[in-house]
Amino acid sequence: MTATPWAPDPKLDLVLEREIDVPRELVWAAWTQAEHIPHWFTPAPWTVSHCEIDLRPGGMFSTTMRSPEGQDYPNIGCYLEVVPCQRLVWTDALLPGYRPAAEPFMSAMLLLDELPGGRTRYRAVAIHRDEAGRQRHEEMGFHQGWGTALDQLVAYAKQM
Amino acid sequence: MTATPWAPDPKLDLVLEREIDVPRELVWAAWTQAEHIPHWFTPAPWTVSHCEIDLRPGGMFSTTMRSPEGQDYPNIGCYLEVVPCQRLVWTDALLPGYRPAAEPFMSAMLLLDELPGGRTRYRAVAIHRDEAGRQRHEEMGFHQGWGTALDQLVAYAKQM
């Protein structure tokens, strides 16, 4: 079964693409093992106060982000595709077990390509319902937020 | 990777379960090949005026139902799990390519178990966001509609 071809729509999607000096096996581990998430997932001074991962299609990807003031913001998503070290897809349009969610915002895709010298081409895509959703996410600071998280992931992975 | 365990929630889900006298390979073909869908999918006198299937996770499951008065009702969904002859999962909470949809109503799961003598245990599950969605679907005639479609599938499969 071929994977879904990835063709971002510039009006609806946001993409972070970068080549990083981390082998993709470590990137995959950082994204898919709950104990690693708090070390990089939220740009400081925000933290991750809870993370639960059930890594399979239909399984739970739950993270709770805590603001510097101590307020918790839970987010529950559902994994859609899990192709180890290559491709991870999840959405908040569905709860675990594929139940439609009340307030869908986006699906997301992580695509990892192996590069020579233990490097990785890292692409993270946020897939929105409409242009307003994309714009809202951009204004919330998608590029800086996801970029800073990736900086943190790279720094953390070097000592994993 | 284990499949998501199926545990219906009686407050939120609707289930049609029946043992049918059709081998599951034929049931699978009837559900997953676009040319078969018009022969059984809509309870007569409704018809299927269009069907498009891209059978893979993230692929399109599109059907247009035509009323006896000639009005078309298109429905576009996204496949989530495709396990040949065993398990088909799709949702209208996502468009093909996993983009969140504007008006999600349900996800659905088809589960087929082989029985002796070329028979099949057939389970179709409609998974709703909330109790109101489940109730609306029940009042729209879930059991009769999906039951009649299954009668038609069985009759059609015997001459496939």
Coordinates of C-alpha atoms in Angstrom, one line a residue:
Chain A
M1 CA 0.0 0.0 0.0
T2 CA 1.5 3.3 -1.0
A3 CA 1.6 6.1 1.4
T4 CA -0.5 9.2 0.8
P5 CA 1.5 11.6 -1.4
W6 CA 2.3 14.8 0.5
A7 CA 1.4 17.9 -1.4
P8 CA 1.0 20.9 0.8
D9 CA -1.5 23.6 -0.1
P10 CA 0.3 26.9 0.5
K11 CA -3.1 28.6 1.3
L12 CA -4.0 26.0 3.9
D13 CA -0.8 24.4 5.3
L14 CA 2.2 25.6 7.3
V15 CA 5.5 23.9 6.8
L16 CA 8.7 23.9 8.8
E17 CA 11.5 22.3 6.8
R18 CA 15.1 22.1 8.0
E19 CA 18.2 19.9 7.7
I20 CA 19.4 19.0 11.2
D21 CA 22.5 17.3 12.6
V22 CA 20.6 14.5 14.3
P23 CA 20.1 10.9 13.0
R24 CA 16.4 10.3 12.2
E25 CA 16.2 7.4 14.6
L26 CA 16.8 9.9 17.4
V27 CA 14.3 12.4 16.0
W28 CA 11.7 9.6 15.8
A29 CA 12.4 8.5 19.4
A30 CA 12.1 12.1 20.7
W31 CA 8.7 12.5 19.0
T32 CA 7.2 9.1 19.9
Q33 CA 8.4 8.2 23.4
A34 CA 6.5 10.0 26.1
E35 CA 9.5 10.4 28.4
H36 CA 11.3 12.5 25.8
I37 CA 8.6 14.9 25.0
P38 CA 8.9 17.2 28.1
H39 CA 12.6 17.8 27.2
W40 CA 11.9 19.7 24.0
F41 CA 8.3 19.9 23.0
T42 CA 7.3 23.4 24.3
P43 CA 9.4 26.5 23.8
A44 CA 10.7 27.5 27.3
P45 CA 9.5 28.9 29.7
W46 CA 6.4 26.8 28.9
T47 CA 6.7 23.2 30.0
V48 CA 5.0 19.8 29.4
S49 CA 3.1 18.8 32.5
H50 CA 1.7 15.5 31.1
C51 CA 2.3 13.3 28.0
E52 CA 0.7 10.0 27.0
I53 CA 1.5 8.2 23.8
D54 CA -0.2 5.1 22.4
L55 CA 1.8 4.8 19.2
R56 CA -0.5 3.2 16.6
P57 CA -3.2 4.3 14.2
G58 CA -6.2 5.2 16.3
G59 CA -4.0 5.6 19.4
M60 CA -3.7 8.6 21.7
F61 CA -1.2 11.4 21.5
S62 CA -1.9 13.5 24.5
T63 CA 0.2 16.5 25.7
T64 CA -0.6 19.1 28.3
M65 CA 1.3 22.3 28.0
R66 CA 1.8 24.4 31.2
S67 CA 2.2 28.2 31.0
P68 CA 4.8 30.1 33.0
E69 CA 1.8 31.1 35.3
G70 CA 1.0 27.4 35.9
Q71 CA -2.1 27.1 33.8
D72 CA -2.5 23.8 32.0
Y73 CA -3.6 23.5 28.3
P74 CA -4.4 19.8 27.5
N75 CA -4.4 18.6 23.9
I76 CA -5.7 15.2 22.9
G77 CA -5.1 13.9 19.4
C78 CA -5.2 10.6 17.5
Y79 CA -2.4 9.0 15.5
L80 CA -3.3 8.2 11.9
E81 CA -0.1 6.9 10.4
V82 CA 2.9 5.5 12.1
V83 CA 5.8 4.5 9.8
P84 CA 8.8 4.2 12.1
C85 CA 11.6 6.7 11.5
Q86 CA 9.9 8.1 8.4
R87 CA 6.4 9.4 8.8
L88 CA 4.1 10.2 11.7
V89 CA 0.6 11.6 11.1
W90 CA -1.9 12.7 13.8
T91 CA -4.9 14.9 14.1
D92 CA -7.0 16.7 16.8
A93 CA -10.1 16.3 14.5
L94 CA -10.4 12.8 16.0
L95 CA -10.1 11.5 19.5
P96 CA -8.4 8.2 20.2
G97 CA -10.4 5.4 18.6
Y98 CA -11.3 7.8 15.7
R99 CA -14.2 9.5 17.5
P100 CA -14.8 13.0 15.9
A101 CA -13.7 15.7 18.2
A102 CA -15.6 18.8 19.3
E103 CA -13.1 21.5 18.3
P104 CA -10.8 20.4 15.5
F105 CA -7.9 22.7 14.6
M106 CA -5.4 20.8 12.6
S107 CA -3.8 17.6 11.4
A108 CA 0.0 17.3 11.4
M109 CA 2.6 15.3 9.6
L110 CA 6.2 14.7 10.5
L111 CA 8.4 13.5 7.6
L112 CA 11.9 12.4 8.1
D113 CA 14.5 11.7 5.3
E114 CA 17.9 10.3 6.0
L115 CA 20.8 12.4 4.8
P116 CA 24.5 11.5 4.6
G117 CA 26.6 11.9 7.8
G118 CA 23.9 11.1 10.3
R119 CA 21.8 14.1 9.3
T120 CA 18.1 14.4 8.7
R121 CA 15.8 16.4 6.5
Y122 CA 13.0 17.3 8.9
R123 CA 9.6 18.5 7.6
A124 CA 6.7 19.2 9.9
V125 CA 3.4 20.2 8.3
A126 CA 0.3 21.6 9.9
I127 CA -2.8 21.0 7.9
H128 CA -5.7 23.3 8.5
R129 CA -9.4 23.2 7.6
D130 CA -9.4 26.6 6.0
E131 CA -7.4 29.8 5.3
A132 CA -8.6 31.3 8.6
G133 CA -7.2 28.4 10.6
R134 CA -3.9 28.6 8.8
Q135 CA -3.7 32.3 9.4
R136 CA -4.6 32.0 13.0
H137 CA -1.9 29.4 13.5
E138 CA 0.6 31.6 11.7
E139 CA -0.3 34.5 13.9
M140 CA 0.0 32.3 17.0
G141 CA 3.6 32.0 16.0
F142 CA 3.8 28.6 14.2
H143 CA 7.2 29.2 12.6
Q144 CA 8.9 30.6 15.8
G145 CA 7.2 28.1 18.1
W146 CA 7.8 25.0 16.1
G147 CA 11.3 26.3 15.2
T148 CA 12.3 26.8 18.8
A149 CA 10.9 23.4 19.7
L150 CA 13.1 21.9 17.0
D151 CA 16.1 23.8 18.3
Q152 CA 15.4 22.2 21.7
L153 CA 14.9 18.8 20.1
V154 CA 18.3 19.0 18.4
A155 CA 20.0 20.1 21.6
Y156 CA 18.3 17.4 23.6
A157 CA 19.0 14.7 21.0
K158 CA 22.7 15.3 21.2
Q159 CA 22.7 14.1 24.8
M160 CA 20.1 11.3 24.5
Chain B
M1 CA 1.7 -3.0 15.4
T2 CA -1.6 -4.1 17.0
A3 CA -4.9 -2.8 15.7
T4 CA -6.9 -0.4 17.8
P5 CA -9.1 -2.5 20.0
W6 CA -12.8 -2.0 19.2
A7 CA -14.9 -1.1 22.2
P8 CA -18.1 0.5 21.3
D9 CA -19.6 3.1 23.6
P10 CA -23.4 2.4 23.7
K11 CA -24.1 6.0 24.4
L12 CA -22.2 7.2 21.4
D13 CA -22.0 4.4 18.8
L14 CA -24.5 2.6 16.7
V15 CA -23.7 -1.0 15.7
L16 CA -25.2 -3.3 13.0
E17 CA -24.1 -6.9 13.6
R18 CA -25.2 -9.9 11.6
E19 CA -24.0 -13.2 10.3
I20 CA -24.3 -13.4 6.5
D21 CA -24.1 -16.1 4.0
V22 CA -21.3 -14.4 1.9
P23 CA -17.6 -15.0 2.1
R24 CA -15.7 -12.0 3.5
E25 CA -13.6 -11.6 0.4
L26 CA -16.8 -10.7 -1.5
V27 CA -18.0 -8.4 1.2
W28 CA -14.6 -6.7 1.1
A29 CA -14.8 -6.3 -2.7
A30 CA -18.3 -4.9 -2.5
W31 CA -17.2 -2.3 0.0
T32 CA -13.9 -1.3 -1.6
Q33 CA -14.3 -1.3 -5.4
A34 CA -16.1 1.7 -6.7
E35 CA -17.9 -0.3 -9.5
H36 CA -19.7 -2.4 -6.9
I37 CA -21.0 0.4 -4.6
P38 CA -24.0 1.5 -6.8
H39 CA -25.3 -2.1 -6.7
W40 CA -26.1 -2.1 -3.0
F41 CA -25.0 1.0 -1.0
T42 CA -28.2 3.0 -0.9
P43 CA -31.6 1.6 0.1
A44 CA -33.8 1.7 -3.0
P45 CA -35.3 3.8 -4.5
W46 CA -32.2 6.0 -3.7
T47 CA -29.3 5.4 -6.0
V48 CA -25.6 6.1 -6.1
S49 CA -24.8 8.6 -8.8
H50 CA -21.1 8.8 -8.2
C51 CA -18.4 6.9 -6.3
E52 CA -14.7 7.3 -6.1
I53 CA -12.4 5.2 -4.0
D54 CA -8.7 5.6 -3.3
L55 CA -8.1 2.7 -1.0
R56 CA -5.3 3.6 1.4
P57 CA -5.0 5.5 4.7
G58 CA -5.5 9.1 3.8
G59 CA -7.3 8.2 0.5
M60 CA -10.7 9.3 -0.6
F61 CA -14.0 7.5 -0.1
S62 CA -16.5 9.6 -2.0
T63 CA -20.1 8.6 -2.6
T64 CA -23.0 10.7 -4.0
M65 CA -26.5 9.5 -3.1
R66 CA -29.3 10.5 -5.4
S67 CA -32.8 10.8 -4.0
P68 CA -35.9 9.5 -6.0
E69 CA -36.5 13.2 -6.9
G70 CA -33.1 13.4 -8.5
Q71 CA -31.3 15.5 -5.9
D72 CA -27.7 14.6 -5.3
Y73 CA -26.1 14.4 -1.8
P74 CA -22.4 14.1 -2.0
N75 CA -20.3 12.7 0.9
I76 CA -16.5 12.8 1.0
G77 CA -14.6 10.9 3.6
C78 CA -11.1 9.8 4.3
Y79 CA -9.9 6.2 4.8
L80 CA -8.0 5.6 8.1
E81 CA -7.3 1.9 8.2
V82 CA -7.4 -0.6 5.4
V83 CA -6.7 -4.2 6.4
P84 CA -7.9 -6.3 3.5
C85 CA -10.9 -8.6 4.2
Q86 CA -10.8 -7.7 7.9
R87 CA -11.1 -4.1 8.8
L88 CA -12.0 -0.9 7.1
V89 CA -12.1 2.5 8.9
W90 CA -13.0 5.8 7.5
T91 CA -14.3 9.2 8.7
D92 CA -16.0 12.3 7.4
A93 CA -14.2 14.4 10.1
L94 CA -11.3 14.5 7.7
L95 CA -11.0 15.1 4.0
P96 CA -8.6 13.0 1.9
G97 CA -5.1 13.9 2.8
Y98 CA -6.2 14.2 6.5
R99 CA -7.4 17.8 6.2
P100 CA -10.0 18.6 9.0
A101 CA -13.5 18.8 7.5
A102 CA -16.0 21.5 8.0
E103 CA -19.0 19.5 9.2
P104 CA -17.9 16.2 10.8
F105 CA -20.7 13.7 11.5
M106 CA -19.1 10.3 12.1
S107 CA -16.4 7.8 11.7
A108 CA -17.2 4.3 10.7
M109 CA -15.7 0.9 11.1
L110 CA -16.4 -2.3 9.1
L111 CA -15.2 -5.5 10.8
L112 CA -15.4 -8.8 9.1
D113 CA -14.7 -12.2 10.7
E114 CA -14.6 -15.4 8.7
L115 CA -17.1 -18.1 9.8
P116 CA -17.2 -21.8 8.7
G117 CA -19.0 -22.6 5.5
G118 CA -18.1 -19.4 3.6
R119 CA -20.1 -17.2 6.0
T120 CA -19.1 -13.9 7.6
R121 CA -19.7 -12.1 10.9
Y122 CA -20.4 -8.6 9.7
R123 CA -20.1 -5.6 12.1
A124 CA -20.6 -2.1 11.0
V125 CA -20.1 0.6 13.6
A126 CA -20.9 4.3 13.4
I127 CA -18.9 6.4 15.8
H128 CA -20.3 9.8 16.8
R129 CA -19.0 12.8 18.5
D130 CA -21.7 13.0 21.1
E131 CA -25.0 11.6 22.2
A132 CA -26.9 14.1 20.1
G133 CA -25.1 12.9 17.0
R134 CA -25.9 9.3 17.8
Q135 CA -29.5 10.0 18.5
R136 CA -29.9 12.0 15.3
H137 CA -28.4 9.2 13.3
E138 CA -30.7 6.6 15.0
E139 CA -33.7 8.8 14.2
M140 CA -32.5 9.1 10.6
G141 CA -33.0 5.4 10.4
F142 CA -29.5 3.9 10.9
H143 CA -30.6 0.4 11.7
Q144 CA -33.2 0.2 8.9
G145 CA -31.0 2.0 6.4
W146 CA -27.7 0.1 7.0
G147 CA -29.7 -3.1 7.4
T148 CA -31.4 -2.7 4.0
A149 CA -28.1 -1.9 2.4
L150 CA -26.7 -5.0 3.8
D151 CA -29.6 -7.1 2.5
Q152 CA -28.9 -5.6 -0.9
L153 CA -25.1 -6.3 -0.5
V154 CA -25.9 -10.0 0.3
A155 CA -28.2 -10.3 -2.7
Y156 CA -25.7 -8.6 -5.0
A157 CA -22.8 -10.6 -3.7
K158 CA -24.5 -13.9 -4.6
Q159 CA -24.3 -12.9 -8.3
M160 CA -20.9 -11.2 -8.3

